[in-house]
Amino acid sequence: MSVLAAAGAGRLYAVRAVFTCLWRGKYFSSGNEPAENNPVTPMLRHLTYKIKSTGPITVAEYMKEVLTNPAKGYYVNRDMLGEKGDFITSPEISQIFGELLGIWFISEWIATGKNAAFQLVELGPGRGTLLGDILRVFSQLASVLKNCDISIHLVEVSQKLSEIQALTLTEEKVLLERNAGSPVYMKGVTKSGIPISWYRDLQDVPKEYSFYLAHEFFDVLPVHKFQKTPHGWREVLIDIDPQVSDKLRFVLAPCATPAEAFIQCDETRDHVEVCPDAGVIIQELSQRISVTGGAALIADYGHDGTKTDTFRGFCGHRLHDVLIAPGTADLTADVDFSYLRRMSQGKVASLGPIKQQTFLRNMGIDVRLKVLLDKSDEPSLRQQLLQGYDMLMNPTKMGERFNFFALIPHQRLHGRNHQMNACQSKPSPSPVAGFGELTWR
Ligand code: SAH
């Protein structure tokens, strides 16, 4: 990891978020908080028509419509991140976060033989802040990456956010692609001269040697919710409340529904959330990595198959009843990492989940903080750096609720160092940066 200290430029880039903002990993919501008002949003109208014509809908269908409906979806037409939005994420808090992830990708690229080319693929890039910090590290370490042919591929459903990403990452105006047959809907060149393309679906990204990144992406994918009853598992559905006009409510399906097939036979919880879309994406990533190599780094709040009711909403940095004013608030559910691991179906090896605090410490956050503090003499910037560090690392803030999880080819764990360690009595440290203690070379 000595490369990190060498990424010396101790410069502070844009001043980041104010720390009164809310991060989404924080609270649980039963969805039953009293709501002062229940405005009839266009999305509520759309959903009530739908329910009236075809009956109650699953929570997954509700989440999908509310978040990504191409006309009215919450993610499609707004910038919800940051101080003026609904929630804040780690890359928006501190530049160090993205810098360390940039180091992780370079470290994996080096460890796997410095391929002549790689694609960096990000799922749900938000404002492009994280990628901007990663690309700055790539520029600072241009001598290490020299002759490597890098391209950037963003998977994003939001028109508004893709425009913001283009502004963050490129210098010139990025034009919409006119070729109707192409899955690429925008194309450009980053500030450092790397080609960048936008897609709506991971399936459309070329199947080349790639590093994949998903930060706070899996938690917005639709979940099905189930409850165990004396008659077996029953799915939680969303219906119109017959007592109150324009109000939605949760009901239980009267009989088994098809999504029940996603529940494990040996499931011991009595309430579960399952996210089949996450399973499909993990299967696709695993298949790609097993064939072409590369790795996937997934960071999110979540659990290892232990939590029950985590579906919740956020609006204006406050917890929000998921059924009130749909389309105006973010909806999310904790990621079940045990499900992601299972969905990789043994095609690749998985690492983690490990706590954000541990991962960032293993990646050298303390060293990086010191470099930046040493180089900045402005008290407000120093304070911002320290506050950002505390927010990311403090176990009572984001340090413990957020996790890192990686998919890597099986061969990656059977390298020379690993075999040597297997002969020793000490447990062998992970050969993959971040997932084992930091060692200085
Ligand atoms: N990674 C960013 C943003 C997280 S918010 C950060 O950490 O700051 C979730 C992101 O995923 C947004 O960019 C949203 O538009 C995008 N998104 C949501 N559902 C999606 C889907 N089904 N496919 C692709 N992108 C999606």
Tab-separated table of C-alpha atoms and ligand atoms in Angstrom:
chain	number	residue	atom	x	y	z
A	1	MET	CA	0.000	0.000	0.000
A	2	SER	CA	3.033	2.291	-0.125
A	3	VAL	CA	1.564	3.532	-3.362
A	4	LEU	CA	-0.996	5.390	-1.263
A	5	ALA	CA	1.422	7.671	0.519
A	6	ALA	CA	3.025	8.264	-2.860
A	7	ALA	CA	-0.324	9.456	-4.189
A	8	GLY	CA	1.166	12.372	-2.395
A	9	ALA	CA	-0.674	15.361	-3.700
A	10	GLY	CA	-2.030	16.406	-0.366
A	11	ARG	CA	-4.462	18.800	-1.941
A	12	LEU	CA	-7.964	19.183	-0.701
A	13	TYR	CA	-10.487	19.290	-3.465
A	14	ALA	CA	-14.026	20.693	-3.270
A	15	VAL	CA	-15.296	21.370	0.217
A	16	ARG	CA	-17.744	18.594	0.986
A	17	ALA	CA	-20.951	18.189	2.888
A	18	VAL	CA	-22.208	19.796	6.016
A	19	PHE	CA	-22.526	17.140	8.688
A	20	THR	CA	-26.046	17.763	9.801
A	21	CYS	CA	-27.077	15.685	6.761
A	22	LEU	CA	-28.571	12.240	7.207
A	23	TRP	CA	-26.976	9.092	5.857
A	24	ARG	CA	-29.377	6.363	4.866
A	25	GLY	CA	-27.892	3.461	6.798
A	26	LYS	CA	-29.134	4.973	9.983
A	27	TYR	CA	-32.653	4.193	11.068
A	28	PHE	CA	-35.348	1.620	10.745
A	29	SER	CA	-38.894	2.454	9.870
A	30	SER	CA	-42.004	0.416	10.356
A	31	GLY	CA	-43.648	2.557	7.717
A	32	ASN	CA	-46.222	3.463	10.340
A	33	GLU	CA	-45.055	6.884	11.451
A	34	PRO	CA	-47.922	9.319	11.647
A	35	ALA	CA	-47.910	11.592	8.630
A	36	GLU	CA	-48.988	15.185	9.056
A	37	ASN	CA	-50.135	15.380	5.473
A	38	ASN	CA	-50.508	13.000	2.624
A	39	PRO	CA	-50.334	14.957	-0.622
A	40	VAL	CA	-51.728	13.206	-3.678
A	41	THR	CA	-48.575	13.053	-5.784
A	42	PRO	CA	-48.683	12.075	-9.484
A	43	MET	CA	-47.049	8.805	-8.409
A	44	LEU	CA	-49.758	8.130	-5.809
A	45	ARG	CA	-52.404	8.737	-8.472
A	46	HIS	CA	-50.599	6.375	-10.869
A	47	LEU	CA	-50.308	3.667	-8.199
A	48	THR	CA	-53.925	3.905	-7.077
A	49	TYR	CA	-55.102	3.501	-10.699
A	50	LYS	CA	-52.835	0.514	-11.026
A	51	ILE	CA	-54.047	-1.112	-7.794
A	52	LYS	CA	-57.697	-0.418	-8.678
A	53	SER	CA	-57.297	-2.116	-12.040
A	54	THR	CA	-55.103	-5.118	-11.153
A	55	GLY	CA	-55.194	-5.476	-7.365
A	56	PRO	CA	-52.622	-5.002	-4.593
A	57	ILE	CA	-48.990	-4.796	-5.706
A	58	THR	CA	-45.840	-6.290	-4.205
A	59	VAL	CA	-43.439	-4.083	-2.247
A	60	ALA	CA	-40.888	-4.766	-5.024
A	61	GLU	CA	-43.244	-3.454	-7.691
A	62	TYR	CA	-44.010	-0.431	-5.514
A	63	MET	CA	-40.292	0.329	-4.982
A	64	LYS	CA	-39.512	-0.103	-8.658
A	65	GLU	CA	-42.335	2.207	-9.778
A	66	VAL	CA	-41.667	4.836	-7.131
A	67	LEU	CA	-37.916	4.974	-7.697
A	68	THR	CA	-37.343	4.318	-11.384
A	69	ASN	CA	-40.588	4.804	-13.316
A	70	PRO	CA	-39.204	6.480	-16.480
A	71	ALA	CA	-41.640	9.416	-16.262
A	72	LYS	CA	-42.285	10.048	-12.562
A	73	GLY	CA	-39.665	7.981	-10.678
A	74	TYR	CA	-37.908	9.535	-7.684
A	75	TYR	CA	-34.448	8.887	-9.152
A	76	VAL	CA	-35.240	9.945	-12.678
A	77	ASN	CA	-35.644	13.714	-12.543
A	78	ARG	CA	-33.896	15.051	-9.467
A	79	ASP	CA	-30.639	15.391	-7.561
A	80	MET	CA	-31.436	13.886	-4.179
A	81	LEU	CA	-27.906	13.742	-2.799
A	82	GLY	CA	-26.219	16.158	-0.425
A	83	GLU	CA	-27.210	18.992	1.848
A	84	LYS	CA	-30.149	20.229	-0.217
A	85	GLY	CA	-31.347	16.731	-1.079
A	86	ASP	CA	-32.658	13.836	0.987
A	87	PHE	CA	-29.547	11.991	2.154
A	88	ILE	CA	-25.769	12.029	2.070
A	89	THR	CA	-23.294	9.308	1.036
A	90	SER	CA	-19.639	8.662	1.950
A	91	PRO	CA	-18.074	10.023	-1.270
A	92	GLU	CA	-20.039	13.250	-0.772
A	93	ILE	CA	-18.588	13.533	2.739
A	94	SER	CA	-14.869	13.079	2.138
A	95	GLN	CA	-12.574	12.926	-0.869
A	96	ILE	CA	-10.482	10.324	1.002
A	97	PHE	CA	-13.206	7.712	0.506
A	98	GLY	CA	-12.944	7.728	-3.303
A	99	GLU	CA	-9.171	8.053	-3.210
A	100	LEU	CA	-8.864	4.840	-1.202
A	101	LEU	CA	-11.219	3.017	-3.564
A	102	GLY	CA	-9.091	4.232	-6.489
A	103	ILE	CA	-6.065	2.708	-4.767
A	104	TRP	CA	-8.007	-0.538	-4.301
A	105	PHE	CA	-8.653	-0.885	-8.042
A	106	ILE	CA	-5.036	-0.090	-8.937
A	107	SER	CA	-3.866	-2.548	-6.312
A	108	GLU	CA	-6.066	-5.311	-7.777
A	109	TRP	CA	-4.941	-4.427	-11.293
A	110	ILE	CA	-1.291	-4.758	-10.228
A	111	ALA	CA	-1.894	-7.962	-8.242
A	112	THR	CA	-3.608	-9.639	-11.174
A	113	GLY	CA	-0.798	-8.993	-13.633
A	114	LYS	CA	-1.328	-5.443	-14.962
A	115	ASN	CA	-3.660	-6.246	-17.812
A	116	ALA	CA	-3.053	-4.090	-20.900
A	117	ALA	CA	-6.576	-2.661	-20.622
A	118	PHE	CA	-9.450	-2.486	-18.172
A	119	GLN	CA	-12.953	-1.115	-17.977
A	120	LEU	CA	-14.052	0.607	-14.782
A	121	VAL	CA	-17.800	0.038	-14.526
A	122	GLU	CA	-19.834	1.894	-11.889
A	123	LEU	CA	-23.435	0.977	-11.067
A	124	GLY	CA	-25.555	3.918	-9.846
A	125	PRO	CA	-22.855	6.635	-9.825
A	126	GLY	CA	-24.992	9.366	-8.176
A	127	ARG	CA	-23.349	12.714	-8.852
A	128	GLY	CA	-20.128	11.152	-10.164
A	129	THR	CA	-18.242	12.390	-7.096
A	130	LEU	CA	-16.836	8.974	-6.197
A	131	LEU	CA	-15.646	8.323	-9.724
A	132	GLY	CA	-14.135	11.822	-9.896
A	133	ASP	CA	-12.022	11.069	-6.806
A	134	ILE	CA	-11.010	7.669	-8.222
A	135	LEU	CA	-9.996	9.195	-11.555
A	136	ARG	CA	-7.900	11.837	-9.796
A	137	VAL	CA	-5.950	9.011	-8.129
A	138	PHE	CA	-5.549	7.348	-11.530
A	139	SER	CA	-4.089	10.626	-12.857
A	140	GLN	CA	-1.774	11.008	-9.859
A	141	LEU	CA	-0.565	7.455	-10.414
A	142	ALA	CA	-0.322	7.808	-14.179
A	143	SER	CA	3.238	6.510	-14.068
A	144	VAL	CA	1.977	3.257	-12.533
A	145	LEU	CA	-0.922	2.933	-14.974
A	146	LYS	CA	1.054	4.045	-18.027
A	147	ASN	CA	0.252	2.163	-21.220
A	148	CYS	CA	-2.931	0.750	-19.664
A	149	ASP	CA	-5.932	1.392	-21.858
A	150	ILE	CA	-8.711	2.448	-19.448
A	151	SER	CA	-12.355	3.127	-20.286
A	152	ILE	CA	-15.243	4.147	-18.018
A	153	HIS	CA	-18.755	2.665	-18.199
A	154	LEU	CA	-21.589	4.047	-16.091
A	155	VAL	CA	-24.857	2.218	-15.501
A	156	GLU	CA	-27.445	4.852	-14.599
A	157	VAL	CA	-31.219	5.081	-15.046
A	158	SER	CA	-31.554	8.712	-14.022
A	159	GLN	CA	-31.460	11.299	-16.796
A	160	LYS	CA	-30.914	14.102	-14.288
A	161	LEU	CA	-28.069	12.346	-12.462
A	162	SER	CA	-26.374	11.298	-15.709
A	163	GLU	CA	-26.285	14.976	-16.721
A	164	ILE	CA	-24.724	15.868	-13.364
A	165	GLN	CA	-22.211	13.005	-13.748
A	166	ALA	CA	-21.242	14.356	-17.168
A	167	LEU	CA	-20.706	17.827	-15.690
A	168	THR	CA	-18.579	16.419	-12.866
A	169	LEU	CA	-16.457	14.116	-14.975
A	170	THR	CA	-16.059	15.721	-18.375
A	171	GLU	CA	-15.064	19.173	-19.510
A	172	GLU	CA	-17.143	19.516	-22.620
A	173	LYS	CA	-20.881	19.057	-23.042
A	174	VAL	CA	-21.741	15.391	-23.443
A	175	LEU	CA	-24.288	14.755	-26.151
A	176	LEU	CA	-27.023	12.197	-26.171
A	177	GLU	CA	-26.308	9.350	-28.551
A	178	ARG	CA	-28.452	9.539	-31.656
A	179	ASN	CA	-28.030	5.929	-32.731
A	180	ALA	CA	-31.300	4.396	-31.548
A	181	GLY	CA	-29.878	0.886	-31.863
A	182	SER	CA	-27.000	1.547	-29.446
A	183	PRO	CA	-27.351	0.715	-25.742
A	184	VAL	CA	-25.006	3.665	-25.026
A	185	TYR	CA	-27.200	6.708	-24.360
A	186	MET	CA	-24.405	9.224	-23.703
A	187	LYS	CA	-20.748	9.235	-24.560
A	188	GLY	CA	-17.803	11.544	-23.876
A	189	VAL	CA	-14.258	11.866	-22.627
A	190	THR	CA	-13.274	12.521	-18.992
A	191	LYS	CA	-11.194	15.509	-17.918
A	192	SER	CA	-8.127	13.249	-17.968
A	193	GLY	CA	-8.899	11.990	-21.485
A	194	ILE	CA	-10.510	8.609	-20.702
A	195	PRO	CA	-13.491	7.527	-22.860
A	196	ILE	CA	-16.722	7.338	-20.854
A	197	SER	CA	-20.100	5.816	-21.841
A	198	TRP	CA	-23.517	5.668	-20.157
A	199	TYR	CA	-25.880	2.646	-20.189
A	200	ARG	CA	-29.203	1.849	-18.570
A	201	ASP	CA	-28.405	-1.796	-17.899
A	202	LEU	CA	-25.328	-3.754	-16.866
A	203	GLN	CA	-26.169	-6.359	-19.539
A	204	ASP	CA	-25.265	-3.753	-22.181
A	205	VAL	CA	-21.741	-3.015	-20.890
A	206	PRO	CA	-19.127	-4.804	-23.065
A	207	LYS	CA	-18.059	-8.102	-21.530
A	208	GLU	CA	-14.360	-7.224	-21.236
A	209	TYR	CA	-11.851	-7.378	-18.381
A	210	SER	CA	-13.460	-5.023	-15.864
A	211	PHE	CA	-13.451	-3.665	-12.349
A	212	TYR	CA	-16.992	-3.100	-11.097
A	213	LEU	CA	-18.034	-0.667	-8.392
A	214	ALA	CA	-21.402	-0.346	-6.649
A	215	HIS	CA	-21.665	2.126	-3.781
A	216	GLU	CA	-25.115	2.499	-2.190
A	217	PHE	CA	-26.606	0.925	-5.297
A	218	PHE	CA	-27.911	-2.462	-4.144
A	219	ASP	CA	-29.982	-0.883	-1.345
A	220	VAL	CA	-32.256	0.885	-3.852
A	221	LEU	CA	-33.118	-2.296	-5.759
A	222	PRO	CA	-36.675	-3.535	-5.150
A	223	VAL	CA	-37.265	-6.004	-2.312
A	224	HIS	CA	-40.111	-8.430	-1.771
A	225	LYS	CA	-41.257	-8.646	1.857
A	226	PHE	CA	-42.649	-11.785	3.514
A	227	GLN	CA	-44.093	-12.807	6.872
A	228	LYS	CA	-44.323	-16.276	8.315
A	229	THR	CA	-47.943	-17.145	9.217
A	230	PRO	CA	-49.592	-20.333	10.536
A	231	HIS	CA	-50.397	-21.077	6.866
A	232	GLY	CA	-46.813	-20.619	5.652
A	233	TRP	CA	-45.019	-17.635	4.131
A	234	ARG	CA	-47.246	-14.812	2.955
A	235	GLU	CA	-46.053	-11.859	0.900
A	236	VAL	CA	-46.620	-8.302	2.140
A	237	LEU	CA	-48.524	-6.330	-0.491
A	238	ILE	CA	-49.572	-2.713	-0.873
A	239	ASP	CA	-53.258	-1.886	-1.242
A	240	ILE	CA	-55.542	1.146	-1.058
A	241	ASP	CA	-56.803	1.863	2.445
A	242	PRO	CA	-60.624	1.464	2.308
A	243	GLN	CA	-61.048	3.757	5.361
A	244	VAL	CA	-59.052	6.805	4.185
A	245	SER	CA	-59.165	8.221	0.690
A	246	ASP	CA	-55.877	8.435	-1.224
A	247	LYS	CA	-54.033	6.423	1.388
A	248	LEU	CA	-52.068	3.236	0.876
A	249	ARG	CA	-51.631	0.459	3.421
A	250	PHE	CA	-49.795	-2.839	3.833
A	251	VAL	CA	-51.787	-6.084	3.595
A	252	LEU	CA	-50.825	-9.755	3.556
A	253	ALA	CA	-51.437	-11.811	0.427
A	254	PRO	CA	-54.241	-14.334	1.121
A	255	CYS	CA	-52.267	-17.171	-0.481
A	256	ALA	CA	-48.732	-17.987	-1.656
A	257	THR	CA	-47.209	-15.705	-4.331
A	258	PRO	CA	-44.556	-16.637	-6.932
A	259	ALA	CA	-41.778	-14.614	-5.243
A	260	GLU	CA	-41.974	-17.013	-2.273
A	261	ALA	CA	-39.613	-19.219	-4.299
A	262	PHE	CA	-36.797	-16.823	-3.342
A	263	ILE	CA	-37.020	-17.676	0.373
A	264	GLN	CA	-34.477	-20.240	1.628
A	265	CYS	CA	-35.961	-23.584	2.768
A	266	ASP	CA	-34.035	-23.323	6.064
A	267	GLU	CA	-34.992	-19.691	6.735
A	268	THR	CA	-35.327	-19.116	10.495
A	269	ARG	CA	-36.486	-15.489	10.554
A	270	ASP	CA	-40.229	-14.836	10.604
A	271	HIS	CA	-40.025	-11.678	8.496
A	272	VAL	CA	-37.730	-11.543	5.466
A	273	GLU	CA	-36.869	-9.224	2.600
A	274	VAL	CA	-35.550	-10.662	-0.661
A	275	CYS	CA	-34.124	-8.735	-3.591
A	276	PRO	CA	-34.192	-10.877	-6.768
A	277	ASP	CA	-32.834	-7.989	-8.901
A	278	ALA	CA	-29.712	-7.962	-6.719
A	279	GLY	CA	-29.406	-11.714	-7.344
A	280	VAL	CA	-29.595	-11.219	-11.113
A	281	ILE	CA	-26.888	-8.527	-11.027
A	282	ILE	CA	-24.608	-10.626	-8.807
A	283	GLN	CA	-25.031	-13.605	-11.165
A	284	GLU	CA	-24.103	-11.400	-14.105
A	285	LEU	CA	-21.057	-9.947	-12.310
A	286	SER	CA	-19.922	-13.392	-11.181
A	287	GLN	CA	-20.271	-14.836	-14.660
A	288	ARG	CA	-18.318	-11.956	-16.185
A	289	ILE	CA	-15.528	-12.036	-13.580
A	290	SER	CA	-15.171	-15.817	-13.826
A	291	VAL	CA	-14.734	-15.562	-17.608
A	292	THR	CA	-12.756	-12.351	-18.128
A	293	GLY	CA	-11.151	-11.712	-14.704
A	294	GLY	CA	-11.326	-8.417	-12.837
A	295	ALA	CA	-13.213	-7.809	-9.597
A	296	ALA	CA	-16.312	-6.205	-8.110
A	297	LEU	CA	-16.282	-3.966	-5.048
A	298	ILE	CA	-19.663	-3.475	-3.403
A	299	ALA	CA	-20.181	-1.093	-0.489
A	300	ASP	CA	-23.482	-0.580	1.251
A	301	TYR	CA	-25.300	-0.762	4.544
A	302	GLY	CA	-26.593	-4.204	5.245
A	303	HIS	CA	-26.416	-7.442	7.191
A	304	ASP	CA	-25.408	-11.042	6.721
A	305	GLY	CA	-28.852	-12.625	6.582
A	306	THR	CA	-29.950	-11.605	10.078
A	307	LYS	CA	-32.220	-8.543	9.790
A	308	THR	CA	-35.941	-8.549	9.137
A	309	ASP	CA	-37.756	-5.252	8.451
A	310	THR	CA	-35.423	-2.659	6.974
A	311	PHE	CA	-37.554	-1.134	4.205
A	312	ARG	CA	-37.653	2.624	4.876
A	313	GLY	CA	-37.872	6.058	3.298
A	314	PHE	CA	-35.908	9.307	3.473
A	315	CYS	CA	-36.922	12.818	2.593
A	316	GLY	CA	-35.098	16.039	3.421
A	317	HIS	CA	-32.671	14.218	5.745
A	318	ARG	CA	-35.513	12.768	7.787
A	319	LEU	CA	-37.041	9.346	8.008
A	320	HIS	CA	-40.187	9.253	5.895
A	321	ASP	CA	-43.204	6.925	5.902
A	322	VAL	CA	-42.678	4.738	2.826
A	323	LEU	CA	-46.356	4.902	1.842
A	324	ILE	CA	-46.798	8.669	2.097
A	325	ALA	CA	-46.383	10.963	-0.944
A	326	PRO	CA	-44.661	8.286	-3.073
A	327	GLY	CA	-42.203	9.703	-5.596
A	328	THR	CA	-41.051	12.501	-3.276
A	329	ALA	CA	-38.864	10.397	-0.986
A	330	ASP	CA	-36.089	7.866	-1.355
A	331	LEU	CA	-36.922	4.231	-0.588
A	332	THR	CA	-34.284	1.772	0.534
A	333	ALA	CA	-33.738	-1.578	2.251
A	334	ASP	CA	-30.590	-3.016	3.835
A	335	VAL	CA	-28.535	-5.266	1.584
A	336	ASP	CA	-28.494	-8.952	2.562
A	337	PHE	CA	-24.868	-9.870	1.865
A	338	SER	CA	-25.493	-13.558	2.584
A	339	TYR	CA	-27.947	-13.524	-0.341
A	340	LEU	CA	-25.381	-11.798	-2.598
A	341	ARG	CA	-22.798	-14.427	-1.647
A	342	ARG	CA	-25.266	-17.237	-2.399
A	343	MET	CA	-26.171	-15.700	-5.744
A	344	SER	CA	-22.521	-15.748	-6.856
A	345	GLN	CA	-23.121	-19.532	-7.026
A	346	GLY	CA	-19.477	-20.357	-6.393
A	347	LYS	CA	-18.417	-18.975	-9.780
A	348	VAL	CA	-16.160	-16.471	-8.026
A	349	ALA	CA	-14.759	-16.069	-4.527
A	350	SER	CA	-16.368	-13.514	-2.246
A	351	LEU	CA	-14.723	-11.447	0.479
A	352	GLY	CA	-16.546	-9.731	3.320
A	353	PRO	CA	-18.811	-8.170	4.268
A	354	ILE	CA	-16.392	-6.288	6.483
A	355	LYS	CA	-17.137	-3.055	8.245
A	356	GLN	CA	-16.364	0.196	6.465
A	357	GLN	CA	-14.183	1.245	9.394
A	358	THR	CA	-12.023	-1.885	9.040
A	359	PHE	CA	-11.828	-1.701	5.251
A	360	LEU	CA	-10.819	1.969	5.195
A	361	ARG	CA	-8.292	1.464	7.984
A	362	ASN	CA	-6.796	-1.494	6.093
A	363	MET	CA	-6.613	0.743	3.025
A	364	GLY	CA	-4.591	3.328	4.944
A	365	ILE	CA	-7.128	6.051	5.746
A	366	ASP	CA	-5.096	7.206	8.742
A	367	VAL	CA	-1.998	7.764	6.616
A	368	ARG	CA	-3.979	9.587	3.944
A	369	LEU	CA	-5.668	11.808	6.528
A	370	LYS	CA	-2.275	12.717	7.989
A	371	VAL	CA	-0.865	13.607	4.542
A	372	LEU	CA	-3.834	15.893	3.870
A	373	LEU	CA	-3.752	17.462	7.347
A	374	ASP	CA	-0.006	18.116	7.067
A	375	LYS	CA	-0.519	19.888	3.759
A	376	SER	CA	-3.451	22.084	4.737
A	377	ASP	CA	-2.983	25.099	6.948
A	378	GLU	CA	-6.512	26.447	6.774
A	379	PRO	CA	-8.316	25.615	10.027
A	380	SER	CA	-11.722	25.216	8.335
A	381	LEU	CA	-10.339	22.673	5.864
A	382	ARG	CA	-8.588	20.756	8.609
A	383	GLN	CA	-11.819	20.690	10.577
A	384	GLN	CA	-13.713	19.476	7.528
A	385	LEU	CA	-11.192	16.660	7.024
A	386	LEU	CA	-11.436	15.575	10.645
A	387	GLN	CA	-15.241	15.706	10.661
A	388	GLY	CA	-15.370	13.707	7.425
A	389	TYR	CA	-13.024	11.100	8.873
A	390	ASP	CA	-15.179	10.829	11.996
A	391	MET	CA	-18.369	10.415	9.967
A	392	LEU	CA	-16.865	7.633	7.818
A	393	MET	CA	-15.058	5.786	10.609
A	394	ASN	CA	-16.933	6.310	13.874
A	395	PRO	CA	-18.712	3.032	14.803
A	396	THR	CA	-21.753	5.018	15.933
A	397	LYS	CA	-21.896	6.821	12.564
A	398	MET	CA	-21.033	5.141	9.245
A	399	GLY	CA	-18.069	3.044	10.445
A	400	GLU	CA	-20.018	-0.051	11.434
A	401	ARG	CA	-23.308	0.087	9.555
A	402	PHE	CA	-21.640	0.205	6.148
A	403	ASN	CA	-19.866	-2.830	4.749
A	404	PHE	CA	-17.504	-3.751	1.950
A	405	PHE	CA	-17.919	-6.937	-0.046
A	406	ALA	CA	-15.906	-8.105	-3.062
A	407	LEU	CA	-16.169	-10.679	-5.820
A	408	ILE	CA	-12.882	-11.894	-7.250
A	409	PRO	CA	-11.791	-14.799	-9.451
A	410	HIS	CA	-10.941	-17.960	-7.466
A	411	GLN	CA	-7.377	-17.857	-8.815
A	412	ARG	CA	-6.844	-14.544	-7.059
A	413	LEU	CA	-6.872	-16.303	-3.672
A	414	HIS	CA	-4.422	-18.986	-4.744
A	415	GLY	CA	-1.441	-16.790	-5.524
A	416	ARG	CA	2.108	-17.291	-4.292
A	417	ASN	CA	1.836	-15.241	-1.080
A	418	HIS	CA	-1.292	-17.022	-0.065
A	419	GLN	CA	0.250	-20.478	-0.482
A	420	MET	CA	3.278	-19.467	1.579
A	421	ASN	CA	1.020	-18.251	4.337
A	422	ALA	CA	-0.966	-21.467	4.260
A	423	CYS	CA	2.130	-23.271	5.634
A	424	GLN	CA	2.354	-20.960	8.637
A	425	SER	CA	0.395	-21.358	11.839
A	426	LYS	CA	-0.918	-17.768	11.769
A	427	PRO	CA	-4.197	-17.267	9.894
A	428	SER	CA	-3.141	-16.072	6.454
A	429	PRO	CA	-3.939	-12.434	5.758
A	430	SER	CA	-6.150	-11.784	2.772
A	431	PRO	CA	-4.047	-11.117	-0.320
A	432	VAL	CA	-6.684	-8.588	-1.376
A	433	ALA	CA	-6.188	-5.010	-0.164
A	434	GLY	CA	-8.712	-3.743	2.360
A	435	PHE	CA	-9.819	-7.224	3.396
A	436	GLY	CA	-6.656	-7.871	5.406
A	437	GLU	CA	-4.508	-5.686	7.620
A	438	LEU	CA	-2.454	-3.016	5.938
A	439	THR	CA	1.119	-4.147	5.318
A	440	TRP	CA	3.831	-1.745	4.273
A	441	ARG	CA	6.026	-2.800	1.414
B	1	SAH	N1	-23.256	5.739	-5.733
B	1	SAH	C1	-23.724	7.080	-5.431
B	1	SAH	C2	-25.250	7.240	-5.532
B	1	SAH	C3	-26.096	6.335	-4.697
B	1	SAH	S1	-27.837	6.641	-4.932
B	1	SAH	C4	-23.206	7.532	-4.084
B	1	SAH	O1	-22.849	6.684	-3.284
B	1	SAH	O2	-23.180	8.733	-3.835
B	1	SAH	C5	-28.312	5.350	-6.075
B	1	SAH	C6	-27.847	5.535	-7.501
B	1	SAH	O3	-28.300	4.428	-8.273
B	1	SAH	C7	-28.371	6.757	-8.231
B	1	SAH	O4	-27.386	7.200	-9.131
B	1	SAH	C8	-29.591	6.203	-8.970
B	1	SAH	O5	-30.023	7.004	-10.037
B	1	SAH	C9	-29.054	4.876	-9.415
B	1	SAH	N2	-30.034	3.831	-9.685
B	1	SAH	C10	-31.128	3.521	-8.980
B	1	SAH	N3	-31.749	2.427	-9.494
B	1	SAH	C11	-31.022	2.053	-10.565
B	1	SAH	C12	-31.133	0.984	-11.506
B	1	SAH	N4	-32.130	0.108	-11.446
B	1	SAH	N5	-30.197	0.884	-12.471
B	1	SAH	C13	-29.165	1.782	-12.540
B	1	SAH	N6	-29.013	2.804	-11.677
B	1	SAH	C14	-29.915	2.943	-10.684
